[in-house]
Amino acid sequence: MLALIQTIVLALDLYWWIIIASAIFSWLYAFNVINARNQFVGSIGNMLFRLTEPALRPIRRFMPDLGGIDISPIILLLILFFIRQLLLTTVAPILLSA
């Protein structure tokens, strides 16, 4: 059971970095730092969008309009951190003591 928790924590950590990469990519795209017409860059952007948008969309639905500032990735990172800490500090010790 501990292996399952470690695998979930690893998946949460990987998704954490995917969210950060998506945010950085969106900034680079918005400021025309990267070539948007490049097929490789477009496929990376599409992949990051498809991986993060299902989790970010419900958060954006409840967020007020902040005038072009999107803080939904920060909120999602906080949620992922909470779930990770809950698994490591609450669930794992209960499983280890049993």
PDB file of C-alpha atoms in Angstrom:
ATOM      1  CA  MET A   1       0.000   0.000   0.000  1.00  0.00           C
ATOM      2  CA  LEU A   2       2.925   2.315   0.664  1.00  0.00           C
ATOM      3  CA  ALA A   3       4.083   1.770  -2.931  1.00  0.00           C
ATOM      4  CA  LEU A   4       0.705   3.030  -4.135  1.00  0.00           C
ATOM      5  CA  ILE A   5       1.043   6.208  -2.057  1.00  0.00           C
ATOM      6  CA  GLN A   6       4.574   6.762  -3.357  1.00  0.00           C
ATOM      7  CA  THR A   7       3.347   6.304  -6.927  1.00  0.00           C
ATOM      8  CA  ILE A   8       0.524   8.813  -6.379  1.00  0.00           C
ATOM      9  CA  VAL A   9       2.981  11.300  -4.871  1.00  0.00           C
ATOM     10  CA  LEU A  10       5.289  10.841  -7.866  1.00  0.00           C
ATOM     11  CA  ALA A  11       2.378  11.452 -10.256  1.00  0.00           C
ATOM     12  CA  LEU A  12       1.426  14.596  -8.306  1.00  0.00           C
ATOM     13  CA  ASP A  13       5.030  15.810  -8.486  1.00  0.00           C
ATOM     14  CA  LEU A  14       5.161  15.222 -12.248  1.00  0.00           C
ATOM     15  CA  TYR A  15       1.865  17.041 -12.745  1.00  0.00           C
ATOM     16  CA  TRP A  16       3.240  19.908 -10.593  1.00  0.00           C
ATOM     17  CA  TRP A  17       6.077  20.386 -13.100  1.00  0.00           C
ATOM     18  CA  ILE A  18       3.720  20.072 -16.076  1.00  0.00           C
ATOM     19  CA  ILE A  19       1.620  22.921 -14.666  1.00  0.00           C
ATOM     20  CA  ILE A  20       4.714  25.086 -14.174  1.00  0.00           C
ATOM     21  CA  ALA A  21       5.910  24.287 -17.715  1.00  0.00           C
ATOM     22  CA  SER A  22       2.478  25.182 -19.078  1.00  0.00           C
ATOM     23  CA  ALA A  23       2.476  28.530 -17.279  1.00  0.00           C
ATOM     24  CA  ILE A  24       5.975  29.376 -18.521  1.00  0.00           C
ATOM     25  CA  PHE A  25       5.034  28.304 -22.043  1.00  0.00           C
ATOM     26  CA  SER A  26       1.950  30.517 -21.997  1.00  0.00           C
ATOM     27  CA  TRP A  27       4.059  33.510 -20.923  1.00  0.00           C
ATOM     28  CA  LEU A  28       6.615  32.848 -23.666  1.00  0.00           C
ATOM     29  CA  TYR A  29       3.814  32.483 -26.201  1.00  0.00           C
ATOM     30  CA  ALA A  30       2.035  35.649 -25.029  1.00  0.00           C
ATOM     31  CA  PHE A  31       5.192  37.764 -25.300  1.00  0.00           C
ATOM     32  CA  ASN A  32       6.203  36.280 -28.698  1.00  0.00           C
ATOM     33  CA  VAL A  33       9.443  34.860 -27.350  1.00  0.00           C
ATOM     34  CA  ILE A  34       8.828  31.526 -29.068  1.00  0.00           C
ATOM     35  CA  ASN A  35       7.822  31.011 -32.671  1.00  0.00           C
ATOM     36  CA  ALA A  36       4.125  30.155 -32.634  1.00  0.00           C
ATOM     37  CA  ARG A  37       4.232  28.938 -36.241  1.00  0.00           C
ATOM     38  CA  ASN A  38       6.802  26.225 -35.527  1.00  0.00           C
ATOM     39  CA  GLN A  39       5.099  22.825 -35.629  1.00  0.00           C
ATOM     40  CA  PHE A  40       7.188  21.395 -32.767  1.00  0.00           C
ATOM     41  CA  VAL A  41       6.455  24.373 -30.524  1.00  0.00           C
ATOM     42  CA  GLY A  42       2.782  24.134 -31.411  1.00  0.00           C
ATOM     43  CA  SER A  43       2.646  20.443 -30.547  1.00  0.00           C
ATOM     44  CA  ILE A  44       4.295  21.068 -27.175  1.00  0.00           C
ATOM     45  CA  GLY A  45       1.848  23.871 -26.451  1.00  0.00           C
ATOM     46  CA  ASN A  46      -1.087  21.688 -27.475  1.00  0.00           C
ATOM     47  CA  MET A  47       0.157  18.840 -25.266  1.00  0.00           C
ATOM     48  CA  LEU A  48       0.590  21.124 -22.255  1.00  0.00           C
ATOM     49  CA  PHE A  49      -2.844  22.645 -22.832  1.00  0.00           C
ATOM     50  CA  ARG A  50      -4.509  19.219 -23.068  1.00  0.00           C
ATOM     51  CA  LEU A  51      -2.778  18.023 -19.903  1.00  0.00           C
ATOM     52  CA  THR A  52      -3.577  21.046 -17.756  1.00  0.00           C
ATOM     53  CA  GLU A  53      -6.862  22.437 -19.035  1.00  0.00           C
ATOM     54  CA  PRO A  54      -9.157  19.723 -17.570  1.00  0.00           C
ATOM     55  CA  ALA A  55      -7.867  20.556 -14.088  1.00  0.00           C
ATOM     56  CA  LEU A  56      -7.723  24.332 -14.591  1.00  0.00           C
ATOM     57  CA  ARG A  57     -11.149  24.796 -16.209  1.00  0.00           C
ATOM     58  CA  PRO A  58     -13.216  24.140 -13.034  1.00  0.00           C
ATOM     59  CA  ILE A  59     -11.000  26.522 -11.072  1.00  0.00           C
ATOM     60  CA  ARG A  60     -11.365  29.242 -13.708  1.00  0.00           C
ATOM     61  CA  ARG A  61     -15.132  28.852 -13.593  1.00  0.00           C
ATOM     62  CA  PHE A  62     -15.202  29.940  -9.933  1.00  0.00           C
ATOM     63  CA  MET A  63     -12.499  32.608 -10.177  1.00  0.00           C
ATOM     64  CA  PRO A  64     -13.499  36.241 -10.650  1.00  0.00           C
ATOM     65  CA  ASP A  65     -12.202  38.103 -13.685  1.00  0.00           C
ATOM     66  CA  LEU A  66      -8.873  39.644 -12.683  1.00  0.00           C
ATOM     67  CA  GLY A  67      -8.289  41.567 -15.877  1.00  0.00           C
ATOM     68  CA  GLY A  68      -6.005  39.236 -17.800  1.00  0.00           C
ATOM     69  CA  ILE A  69      -4.217  37.742 -14.817  1.00  0.00           C
ATOM     70  CA  ASP A  70      -4.804  34.013 -14.479  1.00  0.00           C
ATOM     71  CA  ILE A  71      -4.032  32.691 -11.007  1.00  0.00           C
ATOM     72  CA  SER A  72      -5.729  29.332 -11.534  1.00  0.00           C
ATOM     73  CA  PRO A  73      -2.367  27.501 -11.926  1.00  0.00           C
ATOM     74  CA  ILE A  74      -1.300  28.827  -8.527  1.00  0.00           C
ATOM     75  CA  ILE A  75      -4.527  27.601  -6.948  1.00  0.00           C
ATOM     76  CA  LEU A  76      -4.108  24.207  -8.602  1.00  0.00           C
ATOM     77  CA  LEU A  77      -0.530  23.996  -7.333  1.00  0.00           C
ATOM     78  CA  LEU A  78      -1.771  24.734  -3.820  1.00  0.00           C
ATOM     79  CA  ILE A  79      -4.401  22.000  -4.127  1.00  0.00           C
ATOM     80  CA  LEU A  80      -1.794  19.519  -5.339  1.00  0.00           C
ATOM     81  CA  PHE A  81       0.512  20.494  -2.469  1.00  0.00           C
ATOM     82  CA  PHE A  82      -2.310  19.955   0.022  1.00  0.00           C
ATOM     83  CA  ILE A  83      -3.123  16.505  -1.394  1.00  0.00           C
ATOM     84  CA  ARG A  84       0.576  15.546  -1.396  1.00  0.00           C
ATOM     85  CA  GLN A  85       1.049  16.639   2.196  1.00  0.00           C
ATOM     86  CA  LEU A  86      -2.165  14.907   3.259  1.00  0.00           C
ATOM     87  CA  LEU A  87      -0.928  11.647   1.767  1.00  0.00           C
ATOM     88  CA  LEU A  88       2.541  11.917   3.286  1.00  0.00           C
ATOM     89  CA  THR A  89       1.647  13.173   6.753  1.00  0.00           C
ATOM     90  CA  THR A  90      -1.722  11.554   7.422  1.00  0.00           C
ATOM     91  CA  VAL A  91      -2.378   8.538   5.220  1.00  0.00           C
ATOM     92  CA  ALA A  92       1.138   7.064   5.041  1.00  0.00           C
ATOM     93  CA  PRO A  93       1.720   7.013   8.851  1.00  0.00           C
ATOM     94  CA  ILE A  94      -1.656   5.298   9.346  1.00  0.00           C
ATOM     95  CA  LEU A  95      -0.672   2.620   6.827  1.00  0.00           C
ATOM     96  CA  LEU A  96       2.774   2.193   8.350  1.00  0.00           C
ATOM     97  CA  SER A  97       1.405   1.732  11.862  1.00  0.00           C
ATOM     98  CA  ALA A  98      -1.104  -0.914  10.790  1.00  0.00           C
TER      99      ALA A  98
END
